[in-house]
mmCIF file of C-alpha atoms in Angstrom:
data_model
loop_
_atom_site.group_PDB
_atom_site.id
_atom_site.type_symbol
_atom_site.label_atom_id
_atom_site.label_comp_id
_atom_site.label_asym_id
_atom_site.label_seq_id
_atom_site.Cartn_x
_atom_site.Cartn_y
_atom_site.Cartn_z
ATOM 1 C CA MET A 888 111.621 91.768 14.504
ATOM 2 C CA THR A 889 114.762 89.711 14.411
ATOM 3 C CA SER A 890 114.872 86.096 13.743
ATOM 4 C CA LYS A 891 116.214 83.661 16.208
ATOM 5 C CA PRO A 892 119.716 82.385 14.840
ATOM 6 C CA PHE A 893 119.784 78.639 13.784
ATOM 7 C CA ASP A 894 121.262 76.263 16.572
ATOM 8 C CA THR A 895 124.036 74.461 14.553
ATOM 9 C CA THR A 896 125.139 72.656 18.062
ATOM 10 C CA ALA A 897 121.938 70.526 18.213
ATOM 11 C CA LEU A 898 122.428 69.847 14.415
ATOM 12 C CA HIS A 899 125.745 68.819 15.026
ATOM 13 C CA ALA A 900 124.808 66.566 17.677
ATOM 14 C CA TYR A 901 122.203 64.799 15.848
ATOM 15 C CA LEU A 902 124.388 64.218 12.993
ATOM 16 C CA LEU A 903 126.973 62.641 15.228
ATOM 17 C CA LEU A 904 124.240 60.187 16.451
ATOM 18 C CA LEU A 905 122.764 59.422 13.183
ATOM 19 C CA PRO A 906 124.972 56.674 12.311
ATOM 20 C CA ALA A 907 124.556 54.778 15.584
ATOM 21 C CA PHE A 908 120.837 55.368 15.213
ATOM 22 C CA VAL A 909 120.519 53.873 11.614
ATOM 23 C CA LEU A 910 122.493 50.874 12.793
ATOM 24 C CA LEU A 911 120.305 50.431 15.862
ATOM 25 C CA VAL A 912 116.961 50.726 13.870
ATOM 26 C CA ALA A 913 118.348 48.451 11.197
ATOM 27 C CA PHE A 914 119.672 45.591 12.873
ATOM 28 C CA THR A 915 117.771 45.821 16.264
ATOM 29 C CA HIS A 916 114.532 47.664 16.129
ATOM 30 C CA TYR A 917 113.450 46.608 12.490
ATOM 31 C CA PRO A 918 114.241 42.933 12.781
ATOM 32 C CA ALA A 919 112.178 42.749 16.164
ATOM 33 C CA VAL A 920 109.209 44.452 14.755
ATOM 34 C CA ALA A 921 109.557 42.333 11.587
ATOM 35 C CA ALA A 922 109.698 39.146 13.716
ATOM 36 C CA LEU A 923 106.534 40.129 15.509
ATOM 37 C CA ILE A 924 104.698 40.573 12.336
ATOM 38 C CA ASP A 925 106.129 37.269 10.788
ATOM 39 C CA SER A 926 104.961 35.480 13.967
ATOM 40 C CA PHE A 927 101.100 35.881 13.135
ATOM 41 C CA PHE A 928 101.885 34.527 9.485
ATOM 42 C CA SER A 929 102.229 31.029 8.105
ATOM 43 C CA THR A 930 105.572 30.003 6.756
ATOM 44 C CA PRO A 931 105.645 30.459 2.855
ATOM 45 C CA LYS A 932 106.428 27.150 1.022
ATOM 46 C CA GLY A 933 107.026 26.587 -2.612
ATOM 47 C CA GLY A 934 104.005 28.403 -4.510
ATOM 48 C CA ARG A 935 102.201 28.930 -1.520
ATOM 49 C CA PRO A 936 102.460 32.488 0.080
ATOM 50 C CA SER A 937 102.217 33.050 3.560
ATOM 51 C CA VAL A 938 98.793 33.805 5.031
ATOM 52 C CA TRP A 939 97.327 35.105 8.477
ATOM 53 C CA VAL A 940 97.033 32.564 11.044
ATOM 54 C CA GLY A 941 96.797 34.704 14.199
ATOM 55 C CA VAL A 942 98.104 33.090 17.224
ATOM 56 C CA GLU A 943 98.345 29.544 15.941
ATOM 57 C CA ASN A 944 102.328 29.792 15.793
ATOM 58 C CA TYR A 945 101.983 30.465 19.676
ATOM 59 C CA GLU A 946 99.477 27.753 20.320
ATOM 60 C CA VAL A 947 101.966 25.445 18.460
ATOM 61 C CA MET A 948 104.763 26.537 20.944
ATOM 62 C CA VAL A 949 102.656 25.930 23.894
ATOM 63 C CA ASN A 950 102.093 22.366 22.925
ATOM 64 C CA ASP A 951 105.454 21.784 21.802
ATOM 65 C CA PRO A 952 107.114 19.478 24.430
ATOM 66 C CA VAL A 953 110.730 20.408 22.951
ATOM 67 C CA PHE A 954 110.074 24.236 23.646
ATOM 68 C CA TRP A 955 109.396 23.356 27.318
ATOM 69 C CA LYS A 956 112.324 21.125 27.472
ATOM 70 C CA ALA A 957 114.696 23.986 25.898
ATOM 71 C CA ALA A 958 112.938 26.334 28.310
ATOM 72 C CA THR A 959 113.687 24.175 31.387
ATOM 73 C CA ASN A 960 117.078 23.444 30.472
ATOM 74 C CA ASN A 961 117.908 27.332 29.739
ATOM 75 C CA LEU A 962 116.443 28.068 33.196
ATOM 76 C CA TRP A 963 118.800 25.854 34.893
ATOM 77 C CA PHE A 964 121.759 26.812 32.499
ATOM 78 C CA ALA A 965 121.117 30.523 33.397
ATOM 79 C CA LEU A 966 120.638 29.726 37.213
ATOM 80 C CA ALA A 967 123.950 27.983 37.303
ATOM 81 C CA THR A 968 126.162 30.062 35.078
ATOM 82 C CA ILE A 969 125.202 33.625 36.136
ATOM 83 C CA PRO A 970 125.999 33.156 39.857
ATOM 84 C CA LEU A 971 128.883 30.792 39.371
ATOM 85 C CA SER A 972 130.680 33.080 36.793
ATOM 86 C CA ILE A 973 129.827 36.146 38.579
ATOM 87 C CA GLY A 974 131.067 34.669 42.222
ATOM 88 C CA LEU A 975 134.386 33.223 40.331
ATOM 89 C CA ALA A 976 135.013 36.429 38.624
ATOM 90 C CA LEU A 977 134.796 38.478 41.915
ATOM 91 C CA THR A 978 137.006 36.248 43.563
ATOM 92 C CA MET A 979 139.706 36.290 40.854
ATOM 93 C CA ALA A 980 139.602 39.799 40.760
ATOM 94 C CA LEU A 981 140.009 40.081 44.634
ATOM 95 C CA TRP A 982 143.044 37.855 44.283
ATOM 96 C CA VAL A 983 144.785 39.628 41.329
ATOM 97 C CA ASN A 984 144.220 43.093 42.916
ATOM 98 C CA GLU A 985 146.571 42.299 45.650
ATOM 99 C CA ARG A 986 150.217 42.630 45.511
ATOM 100 C CA MET A 987 152.085 39.561 44.804
ATOM 101 C CA THR A 988 154.394 37.865 42.657
ATOM 102 C CA GLY A 989 153.429 36.775 39.270
ATOM 103 C CA ARG A 990 150.192 39.100 39.432
ATOM 104 C CA GLY A 991 150.493 40.039 35.506
ATOM 105 C CA PHE A 992 150.785 36.259 34.737
ATOM 106 C CA LEU A 993 147.622 35.575 36.829
ATOM 107 C CA ARG A 994 145.698 38.154 35.161
ATOM 108 C CA MET A 995 146.596 37.159 31.720
ATOM 109 C CA ALA A 996 145.840 33.374 32.498
ATOM 110 C CA TYR A 997 142.517 34.049 33.872
ATOM 111 C CA PHE A 998 141.493 36.383 30.939
ATOM 112 C CA THR A 999 143.077 34.083 28.293
ATOM 113 C CA PRO A 1000 139.801 32.036 27.549
ATOM 114 C CA THR A 1001 137.831 35.330 26.885
ATOM 115 C CA VAL A 1002 140.127 35.813 23.876
ATOM 116 C CA LEU A 1003 139.630 32.369 22.548
ATOM 117 C CA PRO A 1004 136.704 31.892 19.896
ATOM 118 C CA MET A 1005 133.782 30.059 21.288
ATOM 119 C CA VAL A 1006 134.082 27.340 18.619
ATOM 120 C CA ALA A 1007 137.514 26.915 19.550
ATOM 121 C CA VAL A 1008 136.746 26.492 23.155
ATOM 122 C CA ALA A 1009 133.958 24.120 22.531
ATOM 123 C CA ASN A 1010 136.311 21.863 20.676
ATOM 124 C CA ILE A 1011 139.001 21.969 23.270
ATOM 125 C CA TRP A 1012 136.482 21.015 25.928
ATOM 126 C CA LEU A 1013 135.250 18.378 23.561
ATOM 127 C CA PHE A 1014 138.670 16.713 23.629
ATOM 128 C CA PHE A 1015 138.536 16.963 27.433
ATOM 129 C CA TYR A 1016 135.316 15.335 27.718
ATOM 130 C CA THR A 1017 136.111 12.643 25.281
ATOM 131 C CA PRO A 1018 135.302 9.095 27.062
ATOM 132 C CA GLY A 1019 138.409 6.668 27.338
ATOM 133 C CA TYR A 1020 141.406 9.263 26.626
ATOM 134 C CA GLY A 1021 140.105 12.760 27.357
ATOM 135 C CA LEU A 1022 141.762 14.870 30.048
ATOM 136 C CA LEU A 1023 138.874 14.409 32.437
ATOM 137 C CA GLU A 1024 138.882 10.583 31.851
ATOM 138 C CA GLN A 1025 142.664 10.730 32.537
ATOM 139 C CA ILE A 1026 141.934 12.554 35.781
ATOM 140 C CA THR A 1027 138.998 10.539 37.102
ATOM 141 C CA GLY A 1028 140.992 7.374 36.222
ATOM 142 C CA LEU A 1029 143.906 8.102 38.600
ATOM 143 C CA PHE A 1030 141.288 7.858 41.407
ATOM 144 C CA GLY A 1031 139.940 4.524 39.943
ATOM 145 C CA LEU A 1032 136.848 5.928 38.705
ATOM 146 C CA PRO A 1033 135.052 4.237 35.646
ATOM 147 C CA SER A 1034 134.977 5.972 32.261
ATOM 148 C CA HIS A 1035 131.964 8.017 31.652
ATOM 149 C CA ASN A 1036 130.682 9.688 28.534
ATOM 150 C CA TRP A 1037 129.943 13.268 30.133
ATOM 151 C CA LEU A 1038 128.380 14.745 26.955
ATOM 152 C CA GLY A 1039 126.413 11.434 26.058
ATOM 153 C CA ASP A 1040 124.632 10.995 29.174
ATOM 154 C CA GLN A 1041 121.511 12.891 29.808
ATOM 155 C CA ARG A 1042 122.357 13.523 33.548
ATOM 156 C CA THR A 1043 125.502 15.177 32.762
ATOM 157 C CA ALA A 1044 125.403 16.875 29.350
ATOM 158 C CA LEU A 1045 123.746 20.079 30.450
ATOM 159 C CA GLY A 1046 126.323 20.423 33.405
ATOM 160 C CA ALA A 1047 129.402 19.842 31.064
ATOM 161 C CA ILE A 1048 128.139 22.720 28.802
ATOM 162 C CA THR A 1049 127.564 24.878 31.902
ATOM 163 C CA LEU A 1050 131.296 24.179 33.163
ATOM 164 C CA VAL A 1051 132.584 25.367 29.806
ATOM 165 C CA THR A 1052 130.614 28.528 29.852
ATOM 166 C CA VAL A 1053 131.602 29.368 33.443
ATOM 167 C CA TRP A 1054 135.089 28.845 32.406
ATOM 168 C CA LYS A 1055 134.741 31.061 29.471
ATOM 169 C CA GLU A 1056 132.803 34.046 31.103
ATOM 170 C CA ALA A 1057 134.472 34.119 34.370
ATOM 171 C CA GLY A 1058 137.673 36.035 33.040
ATOM 172 C CA PHE A 1059 135.842 38.357 31.018
ATOM 173 C CA PHE A 1060 133.550 39.409 33.982
ATOM 174 C CA MET A 1061 137.020 39.388 36.320
ATOM 175 C CA ILE A 1062 138.124 42.516 34.037
ATOM 176 C CA PHE A 1063 135.110 44.759 35.065
ATOM 177 C CA TYR A 1064 135.613 43.929 38.746
ATOM 178 C CA LEU A 1065 139.512 44.438 38.599
ATOM 179 C CA ALA A 1066 138.754 47.873 36.947
ATOM 180 C CA ALA A 1067 136.218 48.792 39.753
ATOM 181 C CA LEU A 1068 138.342 47.667 42.687
ATOM 182 C CA GLN A 1069 141.284 49.737 41.337
ATOM 183 C CA SER A 1070 139.201 52.836 41.169
ATOM 184 C CA LEU A 1071 138.335 52.639 44.717
ATOM 185 C CA ASN A 1072 139.947 54.949 47.074
ATOM 186 C CA PRO A 1073 142.799 53.261 48.995
ATOM 187 C CA ASN A 1074 142.096 55.391 51.919
ATOM 188 C CA LEU A 1075 139.305 53.096 52.808
ATOM 189 C CA ARG A 1076 141.252 50.123 53.350
ATOM 190 C CA GLU A 1077 143.702 52.184 55.496
ATOM 191 C CA ALA A 1078 140.995 53.592 57.552
ATOM 192 C CA ALA A 1079 139.449 49.884 57.915
ATOM 193 C CA ALA A 1080 142.741 48.578 58.802
ATOM 194 C CA ILE A 1081 143.293 51.328 61.667
ATOM 195 C CA GLU A 1082 139.842 50.394 63.043
ATOM 196 C CA GLY A 1083 140.889 46.769 63.062
ATOM 197 C CA ALA A 1084 138.326 45.496 60.472
ATOM 198 C CA SER A 1085 138.970 42.056 59.025
ATOM 199 C CA ARG A 1086 139.254 41.660 55.255
ATOM 200 C CA TRP A 1087 135.941 39.846 55.292
ATOM 201 C CA TYR A 1088 134.334 42.611 57.167
ATOM 202 C CA PHE A 1089 136.049 45.367 54.852
ATOM 203 C CA PHE A 1090 134.824 43.509 51.875
ATOM 204 C CA ARG A 1091 131.165 42.776 52.976
ATOM 205 C CA ARG A 1092 130.903 46.401 54.540
ATOM 206 C CA VAL A 1093 132.816 48.455 52.129
ATOM 207 C CA GLN A 1094 134.068 46.731 48.914
ATOM 208 C CA TRP A 1095 130.830 44.887 48.024
ATOM 209 C CA PRO A 1096 128.340 47.763 48.290
ATOM 210 C CA LEU A 1097 130.730 49.830 46.130
ATOM 211 C CA LEU A 1098 130.929 47.437 43.646
ATOM 212 C CA MET A 1099 127.123 46.908 43.143
ATOM 213 C CA PRO A 1100 127.025 49.258 39.904
ATOM 214 C CA THR A 1101 129.857 46.944 38.335
ATOM 215 C CA THR A 1102 127.856 43.774 39.649
ATOM 216 C CA LEU A 1103 124.589 45.086 37.741
ATOM 217 C CA PHE A 1104 126.299 45.627 34.644
ATOM 218 C CA VAL A 1105 127.856 42.114 34.805
ATOM 219 C CA MET A 1106 124.530 40.674 35.583
ATOM 220 C CA VAL A 1107 122.921 42.350 32.658
ATOM 221 C CA ASN A 1108 125.786 40.766 30.451
ATOM 222 C CA ALA A 1109 125.449 37.278 32.144
ATOM 223 C CA VAL A 1110 121.719 37.039 31.586
ATOM 224 C CA ILE A 1111 121.931 37.990 27.877
ATOM 225 C CA ASN A 1112 124.903 35.223 27.591
ATOM 226 C CA ALA A 1113 122.877 32.653 29.273
ATOM 227 C CA VAL A 1114 119.945 33.122 26.667
ATOM 228 C CA ARG A 1115 122.183 33.605 23.641
ATOM 229 C CA MET A 1116 124.231 30.458 24.203
ATOM 230 C CA VAL A 1117 124.246 28.310 20.895
ATOM 231 C CA ASP A 1118 127.986 27.811 19.804
ATOM 232 C CA HIS A 1119 128.826 25.513 22.396
ATOM 233 C CA VAL A 1120 125.773 23.347 21.969
ATOM 234 C CA VAL A 1121 126.125 23.026 18.390
ATOM 235 C CA VAL A 1122 129.921 21.990 18.611
ATOM 236 C CA MET A 1123 129.543 19.731 21.428
ATOM 237 C CA THR A 1124 126.212 18.100 21.748
ATOM 238 C CA ARG A 1125 123.716 19.420 18.996
ATOM 239 C CA GLY A 1126 121.147 19.389 21.624
ATOM 240 C CA GLY A 1127 121.389 15.839 22.603
ATOM 241 C CA PRO A 1128 121.166 13.278 24.171
ATOM 242 C CA ASP A 1129 117.398 13.423 23.594
ATOM 243 C CA ASN A 1130 117.135 17.156 24.086
ATOM 244 C CA ALA A 1131 119.037 16.944 27.493
ATOM 245 C CA SER A 1132 121.288 19.957 26.438
ATOM 246 C CA THR A 1133 118.964 21.843 23.956
ATOM 247 C CA LEU A 1134 118.754 25.670 24.904
ATOM 248 C CA LEU A 1135 116.105 27.990 23.676
ATOM 249 C CA LEU A 1136 118.474 29.667 21.053
ATOM 250 C CA TYR A 1137 119.519 26.294 19.514
ATOM 251 C CA HIS A 1138 115.696 25.389 19.521
ATOM 252 C CA LEU A 1139 115.110 28.481 17.428
ATOM 253 C CA TYR A 1140 117.895 27.614 15.206
ATOM 254 C CA GLU A 1141 116.931 24.069 14.425
ATOM 255 C CA VAL A 1142 113.303 25.434 13.878
ATOM 256 C CA GLY A 1143 114.162 28.354 11.522
ATOM 257 C CA PHE A 1144 117.446 26.791 9.693
ATOM 258 C CA LYS A 1145 116.921 22.994 10.004
ATOM 259 C CA PHE A 1146 113.147 22.583 9.653
ATOM 260 C CA TRP A 1147 112.684 26.003 7.788
ATOM 261 C CA ASP A 1148 109.458 26.903 9.737
ATOM 262 C CA THR A 1149 110.291 30.432 9.807
ATOM 263 C CA ALA A 1150 106.939 31.655 11.217
ATOM 264 C CA TYR A 1151 107.125 29.730 14.314
ATOM 265 C CA ALA A 1152 110.957 30.624 14.492
ATOM 266 C CA ALA A 1153 109.623 34.145 14.621
ATOM 267 C CA ALA A 1154 107.191 33.402 17.230
ATOM 268 C CA LEU A 1155 110.106 31.803 19.312
ATOM 269 C CA THR A 1156 111.960 34.779 18.761
ATOM 270 C CA VAL A 1157 109.165 37.062 19.940
ATOM 271 C CA VAL A 1158 109.109 35.004 23.104
ATOM 272 C CA LEU A 1159 112.621 35.170 23.570
ATOM 273 C CA LEU A 1160 112.945 39.026 23.248
ATOM 274 C CA ALA A 1161 109.958 39.519 25.693
ATOM 275 C CA VAL A 1162 111.721 37.377 28.311
ATOM 276 C CA LEU A 1163 114.809 39.262 28.004
ATOM 277 C CA ALA A 1164 112.953 42.643 28.014
ATOM 278 C CA SER A 1165 111.251 41.563 31.332
ATOM 279 C CA VAL A 1166 114.387 40.527 33.037
ATOM 280 C CA ALA A 1167 116.117 43.821 31.776
ATOM 281 C CA LEU A 1168 113.308 45.836 33.096
ATOM 282 C CA PHE A 1169 113.441 44.083 36.394
ATOM 283 C CA GLN A 1170 117.303 44.678 36.652
ATOM 284 C CA PHE A 1171 116.972 48.153 36.035
ATOM 285 C CA PHE A 1172 113.924 49.180 37.882
ATOM 286 C CA VAL A 1173 114.208 47.157 40.883
ATOM 287 C CA LEU A 1174 117.640 46.017 41.326
ATOM 288 C CA ASP A 1175 119.006 49.456 40.080
ATOM 289 C CA ARG A 1176 117.406 50.943 43.340
ATOM 290 C CA LYS A 1177 119.528 48.796 45.506
ATOM 291 C CA VAL A 1178 122.892 50.218 43.978
ATOM 292 C CA HIS A 1179 124.930 52.366 45.605
ATOM 293 C CA TYR A 1180 126.454 54.929 43.210
ATOM 294 C CA GLN A 1181 129.527 56.936 44.279
#
């Protein structure tokens, strides 16, 4: 009876996957499980070790007005940044995909904000929003409008950060749409032109359905970016005024590193991961069914 030869191909494949698997477990799965476990314990302080407290941290979260304020702000922030950045990215991609003079310069100009560090972008816009002599103040002054503290007003602080985020992300998403547009069969445009279809009809009936896989990918990234936004808040407003621009990740940062309540921060992390997982499942199992793949 001959023995079955050892399959070295499968072993080779698993060895190639091993580095990525180790990194995934070490920096994604293990921290998530550790945060879940820590959320059921108290924060160790001095000589007092952590003890089991059950769902006490989650009860504190439910009664925390700052958490609900941050959650509300993050919801409005996501509802504004996601459609605006995706719509602007698609518009820019459609424009720079056409044959025109200076097309390369336009592509570079649109993509430039993406390569700038987020802290540098926040500092640039901090100057734009400076009351009295900032760029925005100079523009509004030309129309006789009064000076306004855009980042110091509860009514405009969150909107000001939203504008910076859209400006930063639209160029990044544009690259994916531009690549998808260039991969479309040029015969489709010629056939539509022969049939007398307008540009809007061609976009709505042909291009947009074929761009849905790219839109789903961009949307997933936009949702993640909307939840993990913290750099601009730290540099520009620090959550103020009166938590008007506090987002969930910034609230988590303050709880964990400013107040050093690691147990409560772990509970916030678990809720944040649960929200992201729910949105991701909805996108892949509901929206993905409406996507047309070539």
